[in-house]
Coordinates of C-alpha atoms and ligand atoms in Angstrom, one line a residue:
M10 CA 27.9 -106.7 3.0
T11 CA 30.4 -103.9 2.9
T12 CA 32.7 -103.6 -0.1
P13 CA 36.3 -104.4 0.8
I14 CA 38.7 -101.5 0.2
Y15 CA 42.4 -101.9 -0.7
D16 CA 45.0 -99.2 -1.2
V17 CA 46.4 -101.1 -4.3
V18 CA 44.7 -103.7 -6.4
V19 CA 47.2 -105.5 -8.7
I20 CA 46.1 -107.4 -11.8
G21 CA 48.4 -110.3 -12.8
G22 CA 50.5 -112.7 -10.7
G23 CA 53.7 -112.8 -12.8
I24 CA 57.0 -111.4 -11.4
H25 CA 55.8 -107.8 -11.8
G26 CA 52.5 -108.3 -10.0
A27 CA 54.1 -110.2 -7.2
G28 CA 56.9 -107.6 -7.0
V29 CA 54.3 -104.7 -6.8
A30 CA 52.3 -106.6 -4.1
Q31 CA 55.5 -107.0 -2.1
A32 CA 56.6 -103.4 -2.5
T33 CA 53.1 -102.1 -1.7
A34 CA 52.9 -104.2 1.5
A35 CA 56.4 -103.3 2.5
A36 CA 55.5 -99.6 2.1
G37 CA 52.7 -100.1 4.6
Y38 CA 49.7 -100.3 2.2
S39 CA 47.0 -102.9 1.9
A40 CA 47.2 -104.9 -1.4
L41 CA 45.1 -107.4 -3.3
L42 CA 46.6 -109.3 -6.2
L43 CA 44.2 -111.0 -8.7
E44 CA 45.7 -113.8 -10.8
R45 CA 43.5 -115.6 -13.4
S46 CA 45.4 -118.9 -13.9
G47 CA 48.2 -119.5 -11.5
L48 CA 51.2 -117.5 -10.2
A49 CA 53.9 -117.3 -12.9
S50 CA 51.6 -119.0 -15.5
G51 CA 52.4 -116.4 -18.1
T52 CA 55.8 -115.1 -19.2
S53 CA 57.3 -115.4 -15.8
S54 CA 57.7 -119.2 -16.2
R55 CA 58.9 -119.1 -19.8
S56 CA 61.9 -116.8 -19.6
S57 CA 65.6 -117.8 -20.1
K58 CA 65.7 -117.8 -16.3
L59 CA 68.8 -115.5 -16.1
I60 CA 69.3 -112.8 -13.5
H61 CA 71.7 -110.8 -15.5
G62 CA 72.6 -107.3 -16.7
G63 CA 72.1 -108.3 -20.3
L64 CA 75.5 -108.2 -22.0
R65 CA 73.9 -107.9 -25.5
Y66 CA 72.0 -104.7 -24.5
L67 CA 75.4 -102.9 -24.5
E68 CA 75.3 -103.3 -28.3
S69 CA 72.2 -101.1 -28.5
G70 CA 73.5 -98.6 -25.9
Q71 CA 71.1 -99.5 -23.1
F72 CA 73.6 -98.7 -20.4
G73 CA 71.1 -97.5 -17.8
L74 CA 69.2 -100.8 -18.1
V75 CA 72.4 -102.8 -17.8
R76 CA 73.6 -100.9 -14.8
E77 CA 70.3 -101.2 -12.9
S78 CA 70.0 -104.9 -13.8
L79 CA 73.5 -105.6 -12.5
R80 CA 72.7 -103.8 -9.3
E81 CA 69.5 -105.9 -8.9
R82 CA 71.4 -109.1 -9.7
E83 CA 73.7 -108.4 -6.7
I84 CA 70.7 -107.7 -4.4
L85 CA 68.9 -110.9 -5.5
L86 CA 72.1 -113.0 -5.0
R87 CA 72.2 -111.7 -1.4
L88 CA 68.4 -112.0 -0.7
A89 CA 67.8 -115.3 -2.4
P90 CA 70.9 -117.5 -2.3
E91 CA 68.8 -120.7 -2.7
L92 CA 67.0 -119.3 -5.7
V93 CA 69.5 -117.2 -7.5
R94 CA 73.0 -118.5 -8.0
R95 CA 76.1 -117.2 -9.8
V96 CA 77.1 -119.2 -12.9
P97 CA 80.0 -118.9 -15.2
F98 CA 79.1 -117.8 -18.7
Y99 CA 81.4 -118.8 -21.7
I100 CA 81.6 -116.9 -25.0
P101 CA 83.5 -118.9 -27.6
V102 CA 84.9 -116.9 -30.5
Y103 CA 85.6 -118.8 -33.8
A104 CA 87.3 -117.7 -37.0
C105 CA 83.8 -117.0 -38.4
T106 CA 82.1 -115.4 -35.4
R107 CA 80.7 -112.0 -36.2
R108 CA 81.7 -110.4 -32.9
G109 CA 85.5 -110.7 -32.8
P110 CA 87.7 -111.0 -29.7
W111 CA 88.2 -107.2 -29.4
T112 CA 84.5 -106.5 -29.5
I113 CA 83.8 -109.2 -26.8
R114 CA 86.7 -107.9 -24.7
A115 CA 85.4 -104.3 -25.0
G116 CA 81.8 -105.4 -24.1
L117 CA 83.0 -107.5 -21.1
S118 CA 85.2 -104.6 -19.8
L119 CA 82.2 -102.2 -20.0
Y120 CA 80.0 -104.9 -18.3
A121 CA 82.5 -105.3 -15.5
L122 CA 82.7 -101.5 -15.1
L123 CA 78.9 -101.1 -15.0
G124 CA 78.8 -104.0 -12.5
G125 CA 81.1 -102.2 -10.1
L126 CA 84.5 -103.8 -10.8
S127 CA 84.7 -106.5 -8.1
R128 CA 86.3 -109.9 -8.1
E129 CA 83.0 -111.4 -9.3
T130 CA 82.6 -109.0 -12.2
R131 CA 86.0 -109.7 -13.7
Y132 CA 86.3 -111.7 -16.9
E133 CA 89.0 -114.0 -18.1
T134 CA 90.2 -115.7 -21.2
L135 CA 90.3 -119.4 -20.8
P136 CA 93.6 -121.1 -21.5
R137 CA 93.5 -123.6 -24.4
T138 CA 94.2 -126.4 -21.9
R139 CA 90.7 -125.9 -20.5
W140 CA 88.8 -126.0 -23.9
G141 CA 88.5 -129.8 -23.7
T142 CA 86.5 -129.5 -20.4
L143 CA 83.7 -127.4 -21.9
D144 CA 80.8 -129.9 -22.3
G145 CA 81.8 -131.0 -25.8
L146 CA 82.1 -127.5 -27.2
G147 CA 83.5 -127.8 -30.8
T148 CA 87.1 -126.6 -31.0
H149 CA 87.4 -126.5 -34.9
G150 CA 88.3 -122.9 -35.7
L151 CA 88.0 -121.8 -32.1
Q152 CA 90.2 -118.8 -31.4
A153 CA 89.3 -117.8 -27.8
V154 CA 86.9 -118.5 -25.0
F155 CA 85.9 -115.7 -22.7
C156 CA 84.5 -116.4 -19.2
Y157 CA 82.5 -114.1 -17.0
Q158 CA 80.0 -114.4 -14.2
D159 CA 76.2 -113.8 -14.3
A160 CA 73.3 -115.5 -12.5
Q161 CA 70.5 -118.1 -13.0
T162 CA 67.3 -118.7 -11.2
D163 CA 64.0 -120.6 -11.4
D164 CA 61.7 -117.8 -12.6
A165 CA 58.4 -119.4 -11.4
A166 CA 59.9 -120.3 -8.0
L167 CA 61.2 -116.8 -7.7
T168 CA 57.8 -115.3 -8.5
R169 CA 56.2 -117.5 -5.9
A170 CA 58.8 -116.6 -3.3
V171 CA 58.2 -112.9 -3.9
M172 CA 54.4 -113.4 -3.5
R173 CA 54.9 -115.3 -0.3
S174 CA 57.0 -112.4 1.0
A175 CA 54.2 -110.0 0.0
Q176 CA 51.6 -112.2 1.9
A177 CA 53.9 -112.4 5.0
L178 CA 53.7 -108.6 5.0
G179 CA 49.9 -108.6 4.8
A180 CA 49.1 -108.7 1.0
T181 CA 46.1 -110.8 -0.1
L182 CA 46.4 -113.2 -3.0
C183 CA 43.3 -114.2 -4.9
C184 CA 44.0 -117.0 -7.4
P185 CA 42.3 -118.0 -9.6
A186 CA 40.6 -114.7 -10.0
N187 CA 39.8 -113.2 -13.3
F188 CA 39.7 -109.4 -13.4
L189 CA 36.5 -108.4 -15.3
S190 CA 36.3 -104.6 -15.2
A191 CA 37.1 -101.4 -13.3
R192 CA 35.3 -98.1 -13.3
Q193 CA 37.0 -95.0 -11.9
T194 CA 35.2 -93.2 -9.1
R195 CA 36.1 -90.0 -7.2
D196 CA 38.4 -91.9 -4.9
G197 CA 39.6 -94.9 -6.9
F198 CA 38.1 -97.8 -8.8
R199 CA 35.1 -100.1 -8.4
I200 CA 36.6 -103.4 -9.5
H201 CA 34.7 -106.6 -10.5
Y202 CA 36.4 -109.9 -10.7
L203 CA 35.3 -113.5 -11.0
E204 CA 36.4 -116.0 -8.3
G205 CA 35.1 -119.4 -9.4
D206 CA 31.7 -118.6 -10.7
K207 CA 31.2 -115.9 -8.1
E208 CA 31.4 -112.2 -9.2
I209 CA 33.0 -110.1 -6.6
L210 CA 33.2 -106.3 -6.1
C211 CA 36.0 -104.5 -4.3
H212 CA 37.3 -101.0 -4.2
G213 CA 40.9 -100.1 -5.0
K214 CA 42.2 -96.6 -4.2
T215 CA 44.7 -97.4 -7.0
L216 CA 45.1 -100.0 -9.6
V217 CA 48.2 -101.7 -11.1
N218 CA 47.9 -103.4 -14.5
A219 CA 50.7 -106.1 -14.4
A220 CA 49.0 -108.4 -17.0
G221 CA 52.2 -108.8 -19.1
P222 CA 51.2 -109.7 -22.7
W223 CA 47.5 -109.0 -21.7
V224 CA 48.3 -105.4 -20.6
N225 CA 46.2 -103.8 -23.4
A226 CA 43.4 -106.3 -23.0
V227 CA 43.2 -105.4 -19.3
L228 CA 43.2 -101.6 -20.2
D229 CA 40.3 -102.2 -22.5
R230 CA 38.3 -103.3 -19.5
I231 CA 39.0 -100.1 -17.5
T232 CA 36.6 -97.0 -17.7
P233 CA 37.4 -94.3 -18.7
R234 CA 39.7 -95.8 -21.2
S235 CA 43.2 -94.4 -20.9
D236 CA 45.9 -94.3 -23.5
T237 CA 47.5 -97.5 -24.5
L238 CA 51.1 -97.8 -25.7
L239 CA 51.7 -99.1 -29.2
M240 CA 53.4 -102.4 -28.5
E241 CA 54.3 -105.7 -30.2
L242 CA 54.4 -109.2 -28.8
I243 CA 57.6 -111.1 -29.7
Q244 CA 57.6 -114.8 -29.2
G245 CA 60.7 -116.4 -27.6
T246 CA 61.1 -120.2 -27.7
H247 CA 63.3 -122.5 -25.7
I248 CA 64.0 -126.2 -26.2
L249 CA 65.0 -128.7 -23.5
L250 CA 67.7 -131.3 -24.5
A251 CA 68.7 -134.4 -22.6
G252 CA 72.0 -134.2 -20.7
E253 CA 73.4 -131.4 -18.6
T254 CA 75.8 -128.7 -19.7
R255 CA 77.7 -128.9 -16.4
N256 CA 80.2 -126.0 -16.6
G257 CA 77.7 -123.2 -17.0
V258 CA 76.0 -121.1 -19.6
Y259 CA 77.3 -120.8 -23.2
Y260 CA 76.6 -117.6 -25.1
V261 CA 76.8 -118.4 -28.8
E262 CA 75.9 -116.8 -32.1
A263 CA 73.2 -118.6 -34.1
P264 CA 74.8 -119.7 -37.4
R265 CA 71.7 -118.7 -39.4
D266 CA 71.5 -115.0 -38.5
G267 CA 74.2 -114.2 -35.8
R268 CA 71.7 -113.6 -33.0
A269 CA 72.8 -114.4 -29.5
V270 CA 71.5 -117.8 -28.2
F271 CA 72.1 -119.2 -24.7
V272 CA 72.8 -122.9 -23.9
M273 CA 72.2 -123.4 -20.2
P274 CA 72.2 -126.1 -17.6
W275 CA 68.6 -126.7 -16.4
K276 CA 67.6 -129.2 -13.7
G277 CA 69.9 -132.0 -15.0
N278 CA 69.2 -131.2 -18.7
T279 CA 70.2 -128.4 -21.2
L280 CA 68.0 -125.4 -22.1
V281 CA 68.6 -123.7 -25.5
G282 CA 67.0 -120.3 -26.3
T283 CA 65.7 -118.1 -27.5
T284 CA 64.1 -116.9 -30.7
E285 CA 62.5 -113.6 -31.7
T286 CA 59.3 -114.2 -33.8
P287 CA 56.5 -111.5 -34.1
Y288 CA 53.3 -112.8 -32.6
H289 CA 49.8 -111.6 -33.4
G290 CA 47.4 -114.1 -31.8
D291 CA 45.9 -114.7 -28.4
P292 CA 48.7 -114.6 -25.8
A293 CA 47.3 -117.7 -24.1
A294 CA 47.8 -119.7 -27.3
V295 CA 51.5 -119.1 -27.8
Q296 CA 53.3 -122.3 -28.9
P297 CA 56.8 -123.0 -30.1
L298 CA 56.9 -123.1 -34.0
P299 CA 58.6 -126.0 -35.8
D300 CA 61.0 -123.6 -37.5
E301 CA 62.0 -122.1 -34.1
V302 CA 62.7 -125.5 -32.7
E303 CA 64.8 -126.3 -35.8
Y304 CA 66.7 -123.0 -35.5
L305 CA 67.6 -123.8 -31.9
R306 CA 68.5 -127.5 -32.6
E307 CA 70.7 -126.4 -35.5
T308 CA 72.5 -123.8 -33.3
F309 CA 73.1 -126.3 -30.6
H310 CA 74.4 -129.0 -33.0
H311 CA 76.7 -126.4 -34.6
Y312 CA 78.5 -125.7 -31.3
F313 CA 78.1 -129.2 -29.6
P314 CA 78.4 -131.5 -32.7
A315 CA 78.9 -134.7 -30.7
R316 CA 75.8 -134.2 -28.5
H317 CA 72.2 -135.3 -29.2
A318 CA 69.9 -132.4 -30.1
N319 CA 66.5 -134.1 -29.9
P320 CA 64.2 -131.9 -27.8
L321 CA 62.6 -133.5 -24.7
S322 CA 60.2 -130.5 -24.6
S323 CA 59.9 -126.9 -25.6
F324 CA 58.0 -123.8 -24.5
A325 CA 57.4 -120.3 -25.7
G326 CA 56.8 -116.9 -24.0
L327 CA 56.0 -113.4 -25.1
R328 CA 58.1 -110.3 -24.8
V329 CA 56.2 -107.0 -24.7
L330 CA 58.3 -104.6 -26.8
P331 CA 57.7 -101.1 -28.1
H332 CA 56.4 -101.0 -31.6
A333 CA 59.2 -100.1 -34.1
A334 CA 60.1 -100.6 -37.7
H335 CA 63.4 -102.4 -37.0
G336 CA 63.9 -105.9 -35.7
A337 CA 63.3 -107.0 -32.1
F338 CA 67.0 -107.5 -31.3
H339 CA 67.9 -103.8 -31.0
R340 CA 64.7 -102.6 -29.4
A341 CA 64.6 -101.0 -26.0
R342 CA 64.1 -103.5 -23.2
E343 CA 63.4 -100.9 -20.5
T344 CA 60.2 -101.3 -18.6
R345 CA 57.7 -98.5 -19.5
L346 CA 55.2 -97.4 -16.9
Q347 CA 52.0 -95.8 -18.4
T348 CA 49.8 -93.8 -16.0
D349 CA 46.3 -92.5 -16.4
T350 CA 47.4 -89.0 -15.7
P351 CA 50.9 -87.4 -15.2
H352 CA 50.0 -86.0 -11.8
R353 CA 48.7 -88.1 -8.9
P354 CA 48.2 -91.2 -11.0
R355 CA 45.7 -93.9 -9.8
L356 CA 46.3 -96.4 -12.6
V357 CA 49.8 -97.7 -13.6
S358 CA 50.3 -100.2 -16.4
I359 CA 53.5 -102.0 -16.7
Y360 CA 54.8 -102.6 -20.3
G361 CA 57.7 -105.0 -20.9
G362 CA 60.7 -105.3 -18.6
K363 CA 62.8 -108.0 -17.2
L364 CA 62.6 -110.6 -14.5
T365 CA 65.9 -109.3 -13.1
G366 CA 64.6 -105.8 -12.6
Y367 CA 61.2 -106.6 -11.0
R368 CA 62.1 -105.1 -7.6
A369 CA 63.3 -101.8 -9.1
T370 CA 60.2 -101.7 -11.3
A371 CA 57.9 -102.4 -8.3
A372 CA 59.6 -99.6 -6.3
K373 CA 59.0 -97.1 -9.2
V374 CA 55.3 -98.2 -9.4
V375 CA 54.8 -97.6 -5.7
A376 CA 56.6 -94.3 -5.8
L377 CA 54.1 -93.2 -8.5
L378 CA 51.0 -94.3 -6.6
R379 CA 52.2 -92.8 -3.3
H380 CA 50.9 -89.4 -4.6
S381 CA 47.4 -90.7 -4.5
L382 CA 47.6 -92.6 -1.2
P383 CA 47.7 -91.4 2.3
S384 CA 51.1 -91.5 4.0
C385 CA 51.6 -94.4 6.3
P386 CA 54.5 -96.0 8.3
V387 CA 56.8 -98.2 6.2
R388 CA 56.9 -101.9 7.2
A389 CA 60.0 -103.1 5.5
D390 CA 62.7 -102.5 2.8
T391 CA 62.4 -105.0 -0.1
A392 CA 66.2 -104.8 -0.5
Q393 CA 66.5 -106.4 2.9
L394 CA 63.7 -109.1 2.7
P395 CA 65.0 -112.6 2.2
L396 CA 63.4 -114.8 -0.4
T397 CA 63.2 -118.5 0.1
P398 CA 62.0 -121.4 -2.0
E399 CA 58.9 -123.3 -0.8
K400 CA 59.7 -126.2 1.5
Ligands
LIG501 C1 61.5 -115.7 -24.2 C2 61.8 -114.8 -23.0 C3 63.0 -114.9 -22.3 C4 63.2 -114.0 -21.3 N1 64.4 -114.1 -20.5 C5 64.6 -113.3 -19.5 C6 65.7 -113.5 -18.7 O1 66.5 -114.5 -18.9 N2 66.0 -112.7 -17.7 C7 65.2 -111.6 -17.4 O2 65.5 -110.8 -16.5 N3 64.0 -111.4 -18.1 C8 63.7 -112.3 -19.2 N4 62.6 -112.1 -19.9 C9 61.6 -111.1 -19.5 C10 60.7 -111.5 -18.3 O3 60.5 -112.9 -18.4 C11 59.4 -110.8 -18.3 O4 59.7 -109.4 -18.3 C12 58.6 -111.0 -17.1 O5 58.5 -112.4 -16.8 C13 57.2 -110.4 -17.3 O6 56.5 -110.6 -16.2 P1 55.0 -110.0 -16.0 O7 54.6 -110.1 -14.6 O8 55.0 -108.6 -16.6 O9 54.1 -110.8 -17.0 P2 53.5 -112.3 -16.9 O10 54.5 -113.2 -16.2 O11 53.1 -112.7 -18.2 O12 52.3 -112.2 -15.9 C14 51.1 -111.6 -16.3 C15 50.0 -112.3 -15.5 O13 48.7 -111.6 -15.7 C16 47.7 -112.6 -15.6 N5 46.5 -112.0 -16.2 C17 46.2 -111.6 -17.5 N6 45.0 -111.2 -17.6 C18 44.4 -111.3 -16.4 C19 43.1 -111.0 -15.9 N7 42.1 -110.5 -16.6 N8 42.8 -111.3 -14.6 C20 43.8 -111.8 -13.7 N9 45.0 -112.1 -14.2 C21 45.3 -111.8 -15.5 C22 48.2 -113.8 -16.4 O14 47.6 -115.0 -16.1 C23 49.7 -113.8 -16.0 O15 50.0 -114.7 -15.0 C24 62.3 -113.0 -20.9 C25 61.1 -112.9 -21.7 C26 60.8 -113.8 -22.7 C27 59.5 -113.7 -23.4

């Protein structure tokens, strides 16, 4: 039997892997995606499910990231109206809030500017008469409530929609399929993977490592070994509480340490997250910790004192962040693309990143790989391909 040959083999069926498969197929190349467990079974089903610029990244000066994410938000709102919807976000400011009204106002003005100053990017200060309509938000010591627009999605459904779009353009999905090893040859990689109990060999002219928290574990299986980036896994937990927060998303400061926490409507209930806890174990074993659940319960109860805060369920996901001495909150959230060589790379590894920016990241990956692939006619532009939920 002849060995199947693909222009691009992608390891990992999270949002980044699906995005790269779609961008590859749209660029006219053949693509195979290998996913070990299930599409979006990793971080891409455990995020805060926001399609947003990331207001808080302004505090750490990540303006480029915020601008790109806001641009991607608008594209996704257009391409996937059934999967990505605009939602009002509320920021309450109390007498004891660390970020005062002027800081919030400055942040929101910059956010609106980076978002392109349209009707949708404007923010407002809610009149006192509307405070009583805010899902039971405590009003003791409340000084102001700011309101602006961002967007929410179903992260796993979005990932599956992107993969379906890739398949419609000719990409092949192999799931469950466990990537075992790859060895570089003169013109690409000999790749072994396990489908059921059958070991399969294929040839990839190029290889994309989109294994999220397993990125370095996958690199360990590729010969010759290329440089890995020093990274840390930071666990983020969410809890699900009974009863919906109908008005939109609340952006509050955790009373314990001042970190930003979101309180969000989620399928008829309320999702509260997230935490930032260093993680050193097996990525597959990540679980919410009792103290994280308590931290989120305590934060919710502080702002919504009349509502029940007994979790129905909880989940945890892992952020891939660059290694640094300081805390996770201020660390760069930009995606880093590590290649096997600076010129004509054949291997690209994706470190970190955001759900919101997957399309832009995928475009950058394909632009890097193009140098090692023959030119071919483009099939589609991913900024014009509609994304629909499964029927
Ligand atoms: C708590 C938290 C909240 C977040 N909130 C947001 C948010 O609100 N908005 C936003 O834009 N971003 C958010 N992010 C970031 C975003 O969720 C991630 O950047 C994104 O989901 C990462 O996707 P990925 O495809 O890189 O990784 P993953 O989704 O983890 O996918 C990697 C895949 O690789 C597979 N894999 C691993 N090893 C193998 C192998 N050997 N063979 C085959 N397959 C393999 C895994 O099974 C997995 O499915 C959040 C992240 C966290 C942790």
